[in-house]
PDB file of C-alpha atoms in Angstrom:
ATOM      1  CA  MET A   1      28.151 -14.064   5.102  1.00 90.00           C
ATOM      2  CA  PRO A   2      25.338 -11.427   5.211  1.00 97.00           C
ATOM      3  CA  ASN A   3      21.868 -12.792   5.686  1.00 97.00           C
ATOM      4  CA  SER A   4      19.270 -12.732   2.863  1.00 98.00           C
ATOM      5  CA  LEU A   5      17.617  -9.523   4.127  1.00 97.00           C
ATOM      6  CA  GLU A   6      21.013  -7.680   4.022  1.00 97.00           C
ATOM      7  CA  GLN A   7      21.726  -9.140   0.615  1.00 98.00           C
ATOM      8  CA  LEU A   8      18.233  -7.941  -0.616  1.00 98.00           C
ATOM      9  CA  LYS A   9      19.014  -4.422   0.589  1.00 97.00           C
ATOM     10  CA  SER A  10      22.454  -4.559  -1.103  1.00 98.00           C
ATOM     11  CA  THR A  11      20.726  -5.125  -4.454  1.00 98.00           C
ATOM     12  CA  GLY A  12      19.374  -1.592  -4.220  1.00 98.00           C
ATOM     13  CA  THR A  13      15.997  -2.593  -3.017  1.00 98.00           C
ATOM     14  CA  VAL A  14      14.576  -0.390  -0.167  1.00 98.00           C
ATOM     15  CA  VAL A  15      12.999  -2.684   2.415  1.00 97.00           C
ATOM     16  CA  VAL A  16       9.719  -1.582   3.914  1.00 97.00           C
ATOM     17  CA  CYS A  17       7.820  -3.215   6.819  1.00 96.00           C
ATOM     18  CA  ASP A  18       4.172  -4.051   6.211  1.00 96.00           C
ATOM     19  CA  SER A  19       2.785  -3.882   9.728  1.00 93.00           C
ATOM     20  CA  GLY A  20       0.805  -1.930  12.169  1.00 89.00           C
ATOM     21  CA  ASP A  21       2.543  -3.861  14.966  1.00 89.00           C
ATOM     22  CA  PHE A  22       5.425  -1.447  15.631  1.00 83.00           C
ATOM     23  CA  ALA A  23       7.030  -3.578  18.291  1.00 77.00           C
ATOM     24  CA  THR A  24       8.155  -5.927  15.579  1.00 83.00           C
ATOM     25  CA  ILE A  25       9.251  -3.232  13.050  1.00 89.00           C
ATOM     26  CA  ASP A  26      12.541  -2.081  14.702  1.00 87.00           C
ATOM     27  CA  LYS A  27      14.468  -5.387  14.503  1.00 88.00           C
ATOM     28  CA  TYR A  28      14.464  -5.386  10.652  1.00 92.00           C
ATOM     29  CA  LYS A  29      15.684  -1.709  10.248  1.00 91.00           C
ATOM     30  CA  PRO A  30      13.267  -0.878   7.378  1.00 95.00           C
ATOM     31  CA  GLN A  31      13.366   2.485   5.659  1.00 96.00           C
ATOM     32  CA  ASP A  32       9.517   2.902   5.598  1.00 97.00           C
ATOM     33  CA  ALA A  33       6.447   1.291   6.955  1.00 96.00           C
ATOM     34  CA  THR A  34       3.023   0.569   5.395  1.00 94.00           C
ATOM     35  CA  THR A  35      -0.178   0.157   7.190  1.00 91.00           C
ATOM     36  CA  ASN A  36      -3.733  -0.579   6.102  1.00 92.00           C
ATOM     37  CA  PRO A  37      -7.122  -1.015   7.946  1.00 88.00           C
ATOM     38  CA  SER A  38      -6.614  -4.701   8.334  1.00 91.00           C
ATOM     39  CA  LEU A  39      -3.196  -4.339   9.946  1.00 91.00           C
ATOM     40  CA  ILE A  40      -4.455  -1.558  12.248  1.00 92.00           C
ATOM     41  CA  LEU A  41      -7.366  -3.698  13.282  1.00 92.00           C
ATOM     42  CA  ALA A  42      -5.125  -6.587  14.195  1.00 93.00           C
ATOM     43  CA  ALA A  43      -2.706  -4.442  16.183  1.00 89.00           C
ATOM     44  CA  SER A  44      -5.485  -2.428  17.876  1.00 90.00           C
ATOM     45  CA  LYS A  45      -6.758  -5.549  19.581  1.00 91.00           C
ATOM     46  CA  LYS A  46      -3.399  -5.920  21.435  1.00 92.00           C
ATOM     47  CA  PRO A  47      -3.261  -4.529  24.970  1.00 93.00           C
ATOM     48  CA  GLU A  48       0.045  -2.688  24.400  1.00 91.00           C
ATOM     49  CA  TYR A  49      -1.637  -0.381  21.984  1.00 93.00           C
ATOM     50  CA  ALA A  50      -4.465   0.680  24.457  1.00 93.00           C
ATOM     51  CA  LYS A  51      -2.879   3.960  24.937  1.00 95.00           C
ATOM     52  CA  LEU A  52      -3.144   4.986  21.355  1.00 95.00           C
ATOM     53  CA  MET A  53      -6.781   3.979  21.500  1.00 95.00           C
ATOM     54  CA  ASP A  54      -7.309   6.227  24.497  1.00 96.00           C
ATOM     55  CA  VAL A  55      -5.753   9.248  22.741  1.00 97.00           C
ATOM     56  CA  ALA A  56      -7.950   8.621  19.601  1.00 97.00           C
ATOM     57  CA  ILE A  57     -11.165   8.082  21.664  1.00 97.00           C
ATOM     58  CA  GLU A  58     -10.503  11.292  23.685  1.00 97.00           C
ATOM     59  CA  TYR A  59     -10.019  13.211  20.494  1.00 97.00           C
ATOM     60  CA  GLY A  60     -13.136  11.691  18.775  1.00 97.00           C
ATOM     61  CA  LYS A  61     -15.352  12.629  21.669  1.00 97.00           C
ATOM     62  CA  GLN A  62     -14.403  16.212  21.118  1.00 97.00           C
ATOM     63  CA  HIS A  63     -14.775  16.201  17.369  1.00 97.00           C
ATOM     64  CA  GLY A  64     -18.133  15.540  15.629  1.00 97.00           C
ATOM     65  CA  LYS A  65     -21.712  16.719  15.816  1.00 97.00           C
ATOM     66  CA  ASP A  66     -23.124  13.189  16.301  1.00 97.00           C
ATOM     67  CA  LEU A  67     -21.905   9.756  17.270  1.00 97.00           C
ATOM     68  CA  GLU A  68     -21.008   8.620  13.634  1.00 97.00           C
ATOM     69  CA  GLU A  69     -18.911  11.727  13.134  1.00 97.00           C
ATOM     70  CA  LYS A  70     -17.216  11.161  16.426  1.00 98.00           C
ATOM     71  CA  VAL A  71     -16.407   7.564  15.406  1.00 97.00           C
ATOM     72  CA  ASP A  72     -14.961   8.774  11.992  1.00 97.00           C
ATOM     73  CA  SER A  73     -12.806  11.338  13.921  1.00 97.00           C
ATOM     74  CA  THR A  74     -11.669   8.601  16.325  1.00 97.00           C
ATOM     75  CA  LEU A  75     -10.606   6.308  13.418  1.00 97.00           C
ATOM     76  CA  ASP A  76      -8.786   9.050  11.607  1.00 97.00           C
ATOM     77  CA  ARG A  77      -6.976   9.908  14.811  1.00 97.00           C
ATOM     78  CA  LEU A  78      -6.114   6.384  15.508  1.00 97.00           C
ATOM     79  CA  LEU A  79      -4.567   5.834  12.126  1.00 97.00           C
ATOM     80  CA  VAL A  80      -2.444   8.950  12.698  1.00 97.00           C
ATOM     81  CA  GLU A  81      -1.471   7.850  16.185  1.00 97.00           C
ATOM     82  CA  PHE A  82      -0.151   4.529  14.756  1.00 96.00           C
ATOM     83  CA  GLY A  83       1.596   6.426  12.079  1.00 97.00           C
ATOM     84  CA  LYS A  84       3.294   8.820  14.698  1.00 97.00           C
ATOM     85  CA  GLU A  85       4.588   5.832  16.644  1.00 95.00           C
ATOM     86  CA  ILE A  86       5.916   4.133  13.568  1.00 95.00           C
ATOM     87  CA  LEU A  87       7.739   7.310  12.443  1.00 96.00           C
ATOM     88  CA  GLN A  88       9.674   7.205  15.671  1.00 96.00           C
ATOM     89  CA  ILE A  89      11.127   3.912  14.508  1.00 95.00           C
ATOM     90  CA  VAL A  90      11.607   4.201  10.723  1.00 96.00           C
ATOM     91  CA  PRO A  91      13.657   7.089   9.223  1.00 97.00           C
ATOM     92  CA  GLY A  92      11.497   7.460   6.150  1.00 98.00           C
ATOM     93  CA  LYS A  93       7.796   7.537   5.490  1.00 98.00           C
ATOM     94  CA  VAL A  94       4.646   5.855   6.710  1.00 97.00           C
ATOM     95  CA  SER A  95       1.732   5.042   4.472  1.00 97.00           C
ATOM     96  CA  THR A  96      -1.703   5.750   5.910  1.00 97.00           C
ATOM     97  CA  GLU A  97      -4.855   4.638   4.026  1.00 96.00           C
ATOM     98  CA  VAL A  98      -7.891   6.570   3.030  1.00 97.00           C
ATOM     99  CA  ASP A  99     -11.127   4.728   3.978  1.00 96.00           C
ATOM    100  CA  ALA A 100     -11.892   2.202   1.149  1.00 97.00           C
ATOM    101  CA  ARG A 101     -15.534   3.343   1.170  1.00 97.00           C
ATOM    102  CA  PHE A 102     -14.179   6.355  -0.793  1.00 98.00           C
ATOM    103  CA  SER A 103     -12.588   4.237  -3.476  1.00 98.00           C
ATOM    104  CA  PHE A 104     -15.074   5.412  -6.130  1.00 98.00           C
ATOM    105  CA  ASP A 105     -15.383   9.066  -4.856  1.00 98.00           C
ATOM    106  CA  TYR A 106     -12.720  11.398  -6.277  1.00 98.00           C
ATOM    107  CA  GLN A 107     -13.613  14.419  -4.058  1.00 98.00           C
ATOM    108  CA  ALA A 108     -14.220  12.527  -0.859  1.00 98.00           C
ATOM    109  CA  SER A 109     -10.794  10.787  -1.312  1.00 98.00           C
ATOM    110  CA  ILE A 110      -9.018  14.207  -1.711  1.00 98.00           C
ATOM    111  CA  ASP A 111     -10.868  15.640   1.330  1.00 98.00           C
ATOM    112  CA  LYS A 112     -10.038  12.764   3.606  1.00 98.00           C
ATOM    113  CA  ALA A 113      -6.466  12.757   2.416  1.00 98.00           C
ATOM    114  CA  LEU A 114      -6.059  16.400   3.223  1.00 98.00           C
ATOM    115  CA  HIS A 115      -7.738  15.808   6.588  1.00 98.00           C
ATOM    116  CA  ILE A 116      -5.262  13.084   7.399  1.00 98.00           C
ATOM    117  CA  ILE A 117      -2.337  15.295   6.510  1.00 98.00           C
ATOM    118  CA  ASP A 118      -3.761  18.145   8.630  1.00 98.00           C
ATOM    119  CA  LEU A 119      -4.136  15.694  11.618  1.00 98.00           C
ATOM    120  CA  TYR A 120      -0.423  14.677  11.217  1.00 98.00           C
ATOM    121  CA  LYS A 121       0.616  18.370  11.090  1.00 98.00           C
ATOM    122  CA  SER A 122      -1.357  19.089  14.261  1.00 97.00           C
ATOM    123  CA  ILE A 123       0.864  16.686  16.139  1.00 97.00           C
ATOM    124  CA  GLY A 124       4.093  18.040  14.594  1.00 98.00           C
ATOM    125  CA  ILE A 125       4.436  15.591  11.594  1.00 98.00           C
ATOM    126  CA  GLU A 126       5.009  17.240   8.200  1.00 98.00           C
ATOM    127  CA  LYS A 127       3.568  15.854   4.995  1.00 98.00           C
ATOM    128  CA  GLU A 128       6.951  14.919   3.690  1.00 98.00           C
ATOM    129  CA  ARG A 129       6.943  11.907   5.956  1.00 98.00           C
ATOM    130  CA  ILE A 130       3.480  10.725   4.883  1.00 98.00           C
ATOM    131  CA  LEU A 131       2.303   8.611   1.920  1.00 98.00           C
ATOM    132  CA  ILE A 132      -1.537   8.667   1.444  1.00 98.00           C
ATOM    133  CA  LYS A 133      -2.772   5.306   0.274  1.00 98.00           C
ATOM    134  CA  LEU A 134      -5.572   5.183  -2.214  1.00 98.00           C
ATOM    135  CA  ALA A 135      -7.079   2.292  -4.063  1.00 98.00           C
ATOM    136  CA  SER A 136      -6.055   2.127  -7.786  1.00 98.00           C
ATOM    137  CA  THR A 137      -9.557   2.791  -9.119  1.00 98.00           C
ATOM    138  CA  TRP A 138      -9.956   5.422 -11.775  1.00 99.00           C
ATOM    139  CA  GLU A 139     -11.140   7.820  -9.075  1.00 99.00           C
ATOM    140  CA  GLY A 140      -8.317   6.976  -6.775  1.00 98.00           C
ATOM    141  CA  ILE A 141      -5.798   7.560  -9.556  1.00 99.00           C
ATOM    142  CA  LYS A 142      -7.323  10.894 -10.438  1.00 99.00           C
ATOM    143  CA  ALA A 143      -7.441  11.940  -6.747  1.00 99.00           C
ATOM    144  CA  ALA A 144      -3.748  11.096  -6.513  1.00 99.00           C
ATOM    145  CA  GLN A 145      -2.999  13.273  -9.536  1.00 99.00           C
ATOM    146  CA  THR A 146      -4.715  16.204  -7.854  1.00 99.00           C
ATOM    147  CA  LEU A 147      -3.141  15.587  -4.444  1.00 99.00           C
ATOM    148  CA  GLN A 148       0.308  15.326  -6.055  1.00 98.00           C
ATOM    149  CA  SER A 149       0.133  18.299  -8.349  1.00 98.00           C
ATOM    150  CA  LYS A 150      -1.991  20.782  -6.488  1.00 98.00           C
ATOM    151  CA  HIS A 151      -1.331  19.924  -2.806  1.00 98.00           C
ATOM    152  CA  GLY A 152       2.154  18.415  -2.855  1.00 98.00           C
ATOM    153  CA  VAL A 153       0.852  15.389  -1.063  1.00 98.00           C
ATOM    154  CA  ASN A 154       2.633  12.106  -1.902  1.00 98.00           C
ATOM    155  CA  CYS A 155       0.427   9.172  -2.729  1.00 98.00           C
ATOM    156  CA  ASN A 156       0.820   5.341  -2.553  1.00 98.00           C
ATOM    157  CA  LEU A 157      -1.625   3.842  -5.057  1.00 98.00           C
ATOM    158  CA  THR A 158      -2.454   0.406  -3.622  1.00 98.00           C
ATOM    159  CA  LEU A 159      -4.568  -2.583  -4.689  1.00 98.00           C
ATOM    160  CA  MET A 160      -2.796  -2.652  -7.959  1.00 98.00           C
ATOM    161  CA  PHE A 161      -3.092  -5.730  -9.985  1.00 98.00           C
ATOM    162  CA  SER A 162      -2.650  -4.733 -13.646  1.00 98.00           C
ATOM    163  CA  LEU A 163      -0.498  -2.766 -16.114  1.00 98.00           C
ATOM    164  CA  PRO A 164      -3.212  -0.301 -17.036  1.00 98.00           C
ATOM    165  CA  GLN A 165      -3.506   0.710 -13.425  1.00 98.00           C
ATOM    166  CA  ALA A 166       0.236   1.143 -13.186  1.00 99.00           C
ATOM    167  CA  ILE A 167       0.525   3.189 -16.377  1.00 99.00           C
ATOM    168  CA  ALA A 168      -2.298   5.518 -15.221  1.00 99.00           C
ATOM    169  CA  ALA A 169      -0.745   5.857 -11.822  1.00 99.00           C
ATOM    170  CA  ALA A 170       2.684   6.826 -13.334  1.00 99.00           C
ATOM    171  CA  GLU A 171       0.947   9.396 -15.675  1.00 99.00           C
ATOM    172  CA  ALA A 172      -0.831  10.739 -12.626  1.00 98.00           C
ATOM    173  CA  GLY A 173       2.561  11.531 -10.990  1.00 98.00           C
ATOM    174  CA  ALA A 174       1.973   9.174  -8.052  1.00 99.00           C
ATOM    175  CA  TYR A 175       5.019   9.092  -5.741  1.00 98.00           C
ATOM    176  CA  LEU A 176       4.707   5.274  -5.257  1.00 98.00           C
ATOM    177  CA  ILE A 177       2.663   2.278  -6.304  1.00 98.00           C
ATOM    178  CA  SER A 178       1.997  -0.990  -4.512  1.00 98.00           C
ATOM    179  CA  PRO A 179       1.509  -3.763  -7.057  1.00 98.00           C
ATOM    180  CA  PHE A 180       0.273  -6.837  -5.216  1.00 98.00           C
ATOM    181  CA  VAL A 181       2.171 -10.089  -5.768  1.00 98.00           C
ATOM    182  CA  GLY A 182       0.607 -12.757  -3.369  1.00 98.00           C
ATOM    183  CA  ARG A 183      -3.013 -11.935  -4.150  1.00 98.00           C
ATOM    184  CA  ILE A 184      -2.342 -12.395  -7.897  1.00 98.00           C
ATOM    185  CA  LEU A 185      -0.803 -15.826  -7.097  1.00 98.00           C
ATOM    186  CA  ASP A 186      -3.919 -16.665  -4.952  1.00 98.00           C
ATOM    187  CA  TRP A 187      -6.181 -15.978  -7.817  1.00 98.00           C
ATOM    188  CA  TYR A 188      -4.218 -18.058 -10.344  1.00 98.00           C
ATOM    189  CA  LYS A 189      -3.751 -20.962  -8.022  1.00 98.00           C
ATOM    190  CA  ALA A 190      -7.589 -21.048  -7.414  1.00 98.00           C
ATOM    191  CA  ALA A 191      -8.485 -20.521 -11.066  1.00 98.00           C
ATOM    192  CA  MET A 192      -5.816 -22.851 -12.592  1.00 97.00           C
ATOM    193  CA  LYS A 193      -5.850 -25.493  -9.801  1.00 98.00           C
ATOM    194  CA  LYS A 194      -2.075 -25.592  -9.802  1.00 97.00           C
ATOM    195  CA  ASP A 195       1.011 -24.375  -7.865  1.00 97.00           C
ATOM    196  CA  TYR A 196       3.613 -21.943  -9.240  1.00 98.00           C
ATOM    197  CA  SER A 197       7.277 -21.769  -8.560  1.00 97.00           C
ATOM    198  CA  PRO A 198       8.628 -18.289  -7.773  1.00 97.00           C
ATOM    199  CA  GLN A 199      10.143 -18.219 -11.223  1.00 97.00           C
ATOM    200  CA  GLU A 200       6.816 -18.659 -12.913  1.00 98.00           C
ATOM    201  CA  ASP A 201       4.698 -16.818 -10.304  1.00 98.00           C
ATOM    202  CA  PRO A 202       2.138 -14.638 -12.129  1.00 98.00           C
ATOM    203  CA  GLY A 203       2.380 -12.099  -9.362  1.00 98.00           C
ATOM    204  CA  VAL A 204       6.108 -11.788  -9.699  1.00 98.00           C
ATOM    205  CA  SER A 205       5.583 -11.556 -13.500  1.00 98.00           C
ATOM    206  CA  SER A 206       3.164  -8.704 -12.995  1.00 98.00           C
ATOM    207  CA  VAL A 207       5.624  -6.590 -10.926  1.00 98.00           C
ATOM    208  CA  GLN A 208       8.494  -7.350 -13.323  1.00 98.00           C
ATOM    209  CA  ALA A 209       6.280  -6.063 -16.283  1.00 98.00           C
ATOM    210  CA  ILE A 210       5.386  -2.808 -14.426  1.00 98.00           C
ATOM    211  CA  PHE A 211       9.053  -2.278 -13.311  1.00 98.00           C
ATOM    212  CA  ASN A 212      10.333  -2.700 -16.954  1.00 98.00           C
ATOM    213  CA  TYR A 213       7.598  -0.410 -18.366  1.00 98.00           C
ATOM    214  CA  TYR A 214       8.418   2.350 -15.816  1.00 98.00           C
ATOM    215  CA  LYS A 215      12.207   2.077 -16.357  1.00 98.00           C
ATOM    216  CA  LYS A 216      11.883   1.939 -20.181  1.00 98.00           C
ATOM    217  CA  TYR A 217       9.808   5.135 -20.271  1.00 98.00           C
ATOM    218  CA  GLY A 218      11.659   7.016 -17.585  1.00 98.00           C
ATOM    219  CA  TYR A 219       8.808   7.213 -15.018  1.00 98.00           C
ATOM    220  CA  LYS A 220       9.994   8.312 -11.563  1.00 98.00           C
ATOM    221  CA  THR A 221       7.147   6.683  -9.675  1.00 98.00           C
ATOM    222  CA  ILE A 222       8.548   4.103  -7.216  1.00 98.00           C
ATOM    223  CA  VAL A 223       7.521   0.458  -7.692  1.00 98.00           C
ATOM    224  CA  MET A 224       6.932  -1.143  -4.309  1.00 98.00           C
ATOM    225  CA  GLY A 225       6.012  -4.895  -4.530  1.00 98.00           C
ATOM    226  CA  ALA A 226       3.572  -5.802  -1.936  1.00 98.00           C
ATOM    227  CA  SER A 227       1.454  -8.694  -0.597  1.00 97.00           C
ATOM    228  CA  PHE A 228       3.895 -11.632  -0.486  1.00 98.00           C
ATOM    229  CA  ARG A 229       3.051 -15.235   0.183  1.00 98.00           C
ATOM    230  CA  ASN A 230       6.601 -16.665   0.418  1.00 98.00           C
ATOM    231  CA  LYS A 231      10.288 -15.752   0.405  1.00 98.00           C
ATOM    232  CA  GLY A 232      10.810 -16.797  -3.120  1.00 98.00           C
ATOM    233  CA  GLU A 233       8.419 -14.183  -4.475  1.00 98.00           C
ATOM    234  CA  ILE A 234      10.603 -11.581  -2.731  1.00 98.00           C
ATOM    235  CA  THR A 235      13.979 -12.805  -3.809  1.00 98.00           C
ATOM    236  CA  GLU A 236      12.677 -13.002  -7.496  1.00 98.00           C
ATOM    237  CA  LEU A 237      12.102  -9.277  -7.198  1.00 98.00           C
ATOM    238  CA  ALA A 238      15.464  -8.332  -5.764  1.00 98.00           C
ATOM    239  CA  GLY A 239      16.423  -5.026  -7.384  1.00 98.00           C
ATOM    240  CA  CYS A 240      12.903  -3.712  -7.419  1.00 98.00           C
ATOM    241  CA  ASP A 241      12.778  -0.125  -6.186  1.00 98.00           C
ATOM    242  CA  TYR A 242      11.022  -1.028  -2.849  1.00 98.00           C
ATOM    243  CA  LEU A 243       9.465  -4.115  -1.366  1.00 98.00           C
ATOM    244  CA  THR A 244       7.016  -4.056   1.541  1.00 97.00           C
ATOM    245  CA  ILE A 245       7.244  -7.279   3.567  1.00 97.00           C
ATOM    246  CA  SER A 246       5.434  -8.678   6.565  1.00 96.00           C
ATOM    247  CA  PRO A 247       7.321  -9.221   9.831  1.00 95.00           C
ATOM    248  CA  GLY A 248       7.019 -13.091   9.354  1.00 96.00           C
ATOM    249  CA  LEU A 249       8.758 -12.983   5.970  1.00 98.00           C
ATOM    250  CA  LEU A 250      11.266 -10.431   7.122  1.00 97.00           C
ATOM    251  CA  GLU A 251      12.198 -12.859   9.881  1.00 96.00           C
ATOM    252  CA  GLU A 252      12.669 -15.683   7.346  1.00 97.00           C
ATOM    253  CA  LEU A 253      14.960 -13.507   5.214  1.00 98.00           C
ATOM    254  CA  TYR A 254      16.827 -12.368   8.470  1.00 96.00           C
ATOM    255  CA  ASN A 255      17.449 -16.016   9.448  1.00 97.00           C
ATOM    256  CA  SER A 256      18.335 -17.184   5.913  1.00 98.00           C
ATOM    257  CA  GLN A 257      21.874 -17.346   4.326  1.00 98.00           C
ATOM    258  CA  GLU A 258      20.614 -18.106   0.830  1.00 98.00           C
ATOM    259  CA  LYS A 259      22.134 -16.004  -1.933  1.00 98.00           C
ATOM    260  CA  VAL A 260      19.942 -13.111  -3.177  1.00 98.00           C
ATOM    261  CA  PRO A 261      21.237 -12.008  -6.606  1.00 98.00           C
ATOM    262  CA  GLN A 262      19.753  -8.969  -8.322  1.00 98.00           C
ATOM    263  CA  LYS A 263      17.054  -9.900 -10.640  1.00 98.00           C
ATOM    264  CA  LEU A 264      15.477  -6.653 -11.772  1.00 98.00           C
ATOM    265  CA  ILE A 265      17.953  -4.210 -13.456  1.00 98.00           C
ATOM    266  CA  ALA A 266      16.622  -0.816 -14.519  1.00 98.00           C
ATOM    267  CA  SER A 267      19.115  -0.369 -17.404  1.00 97.00           C
ATOM    268  CA  ASP A 268      18.002  -3.647 -19.035  1.00 97.00           C
ATOM    269  CA  ALA A 269      14.527  -2.341 -19.698  1.00 98.00           C
ATOM    270  CA  SER A 270      15.656   0.160 -22.338  1.00 96.00           C
ATOM    271  CA  SER A 271      16.205  -2.650 -24.932  1.00 97.00           C
ATOM    272  CA  LEU A 272      12.769  -4.262 -24.296  1.00 98.00           C
ATOM    273  CA  ASP A 273      10.063  -4.068 -26.818  1.00 98.00           C
ATOM    274  CA  ILE A 274       7.233  -2.731 -24.795  1.00 98.00           C
ATOM    275  CA  PRO A 275       4.385  -0.599 -26.503  1.00 98.00           C
ATOM    276  CA  LYS A 276       3.663   2.657 -24.864  1.00 98.00           C
ATOM    277  CA  LYS A 277       0.090   3.437 -23.778  1.00 98.00           C
ATOM    278  CA  SER A 278      -1.694   6.443 -22.163  1.00 98.00           C
ATOM    279  CA  TYR A 279      -4.790   6.281 -20.068  1.00 98.00           C
ATOM    280  CA  ILE A 280      -4.704   9.424 -17.775  1.00 98.00           C
ATOM    281  CA  ASP A 281      -6.983  11.518 -20.054  1.00 98.00           C
ATOM    282  CA  ASN A 282      -8.903   8.586 -21.509  1.00 98.00           C
ATOM    283  CA  GLU A 283     -11.198   7.136 -18.844  1.00 98.00           C
ATOM    284  CA  PRO A 284     -13.153   4.896 -21.304  1.00 98.00           C
ATOM    285  CA  LEU A 285      -9.972   3.301 -22.481  1.00 98.00           C
ATOM    286  CA  PHE A 286      -8.692   2.740 -18.973  1.00 98.00           C
ATOM    287  CA  ARG A 287     -11.925   1.221 -17.978  1.00 98.00           C
ATOM    288  CA  PHE A 288     -12.084  -1.094 -21.053  1.00 98.00           C
ATOM    289  CA  ASP A 289      -8.494  -2.197 -20.741  1.00 98.00           C
ATOM    290  CA  PHE A 290      -8.684  -2.802 -17.056  1.00 98.00           C
ATOM    291  CA  ASN A 291     -11.985  -4.630 -17.548  1.00 98.00           C
ATOM    292  CA  GLU A 292     -10.251  -7.138 -19.939  1.00 98.00           C
ATOM    293  CA  GLU A 293      -8.099  -8.324 -16.909  1.00 98.00           C
ATOM    294  CA  THR A 294     -10.520 -10.595 -15.080  1.00 98.00           C
ATOM    295  CA  MET A 295      -8.124 -11.335 -12.277  1.00 98.00           C
ATOM    296  CA  ALA A 296      -7.505  -7.536 -11.711  1.00 98.00           C
ATOM    297  CA  VAL A 297     -11.132  -6.694 -11.685  1.00 98.00           C
ATOM    298  CA  GLU A 298     -11.946  -9.501  -9.080  1.00 98.00           C
ATOM    299  CA  LYS A 299      -8.993  -8.758  -6.805  1.00 98.00           C
ATOM    300  CA  LEU A 300      -9.573  -4.995  -6.786  1.00 98.00           C
ATOM    301  CA  ARG A 301     -13.275  -5.561  -5.883  1.00 98.00           C
ATOM    302  CA  GLU A 302     -12.394  -8.102  -3.195  1.00 98.00           C
ATOM    303  CA  GLY A 303      -9.556  -5.876  -1.776  1.00 98.00           C
ATOM    304  CA  ILE A 304     -11.734  -2.730  -1.465  1.00 98.00           C
ATOM    305  CA  SER A 305     -14.532  -4.831   0.188  1.00 98.00           C
ATOM    306  CA  LYS A 306     -12.060  -6.434   2.599  1.00 97.00           C
ATOM    307  CA  PHE A 307     -10.484  -3.203   3.667  1.00 96.00           C
ATOM    308  CA  ALA A 308     -13.822  -1.480   3.957  1.00 97.00           C
ATOM    309  CA  ALA A 309     -15.157  -4.346   6.072  1.00 96.00           C
ATOM    310  CA  ASP A 310     -12.175  -4.221   8.405  1.00 96.00           C
ATOM    311  CA  ALA A 311     -12.591  -0.437   8.756  1.00 95.00           C
ATOM    312  CA  ILE A 312     -16.235  -1.133   9.757  1.00 96.00           C
ATOM    313  CA  THR A 313     -15.123  -3.716  12.363  1.00 96.00           C
ATOM    314  CA  LEU A 314     -12.662  -1.299  13.728  1.00 96.00           C
ATOM    315  CA  LYS A 315     -15.286   1.521  13.853  1.00 96.00           C
ATOM    316  CA  ASP A 316     -17.640  -0.828  15.699  1.00 96.00           C
ATOM    317  CA  ILE A 317     -14.992  -1.349  18.455  1.00 95.00           C
ATOM    318  CA  LEU A 318     -14.329   2.362  18.610  1.00 96.00           C
ATOM    319  CA  ARG A 319     -18.032   3.217  18.691  1.00 97.00           C
ATOM    320  CA  LYS A 320     -18.511   1.221  21.890  1.00 96.00           C
ATOM    321  CA  LYS A 321     -15.581   3.027  23.453  1.00 95.00           C
ATOM    322  CA  VAL A 322     -16.700   6.440  22.287  1.00 96.00           C
ATOM    323  CA  GLU A 323     -20.228   5.817  23.784  1.00 95.00           C
ATOM    324  CA  GLY A 324     -18.791   4.359  26.963  1.00 83.00           C
TER     325      GLY A 324
END
């Protein structure tokens, strides 16, 4: 009998590996891989990735008028070096994240995204294999709209915790979204002081609602569930377009023989009674409806701060090496 990971793939779900540690990626044969500053920080501390650091530091020393510019250049190049290595393992795309400090800066997000694309091109990797990750703020969503429509750059809108974010992202023409499952569960467990089974998990429910909305209204944006806390959250979303899964949970699925029936079925959404909304040309409505979702507001703030803090930690490590 096929293992649970193979069964998940057979439901039509594309499996993506959520890791910067590419030594672990190959075993599970994912289509794509996703990275973020926290994953790159964790991987960059391992000695086997020292050679990528060396390339990035050498590049950074040559690019920048002062130390801070050199450190920024080093970090950008490091992200791209990790992406390059991952693309030698996965047949599809790699997601590379724009610095979370730019989450509320439309133009800086676009400029950084295009710079990352140019860096990839300079080492022979075309933009078709890259997804630019942006936080699902109003500015991030509008930046994705411009990158997709004017530059042909595919975007992954991340740190997504609500339907208003998802609707705006689809209207923006984003290639893919990453609605977070486990972080929603974390919030509800802390707020409600109770545990949830996978069947009643509020993070799972959030992705189901987004999936059904997209399928009912014919949006092509890929729904990629992310941030899982347990195997049950994953199997409850079997049939979702994509799921990005950490190596630890991929290993659990790989070693499991439990049945994984398809739970999300696109054709079922057409009969659901879901009101249609529009946000992409109405910033006040987007901000109000998003603001009504306490969990989403808190988790977006926390996620941006955490990614920004990990990027700063990584820059501190790189600064010492650039100076040295």
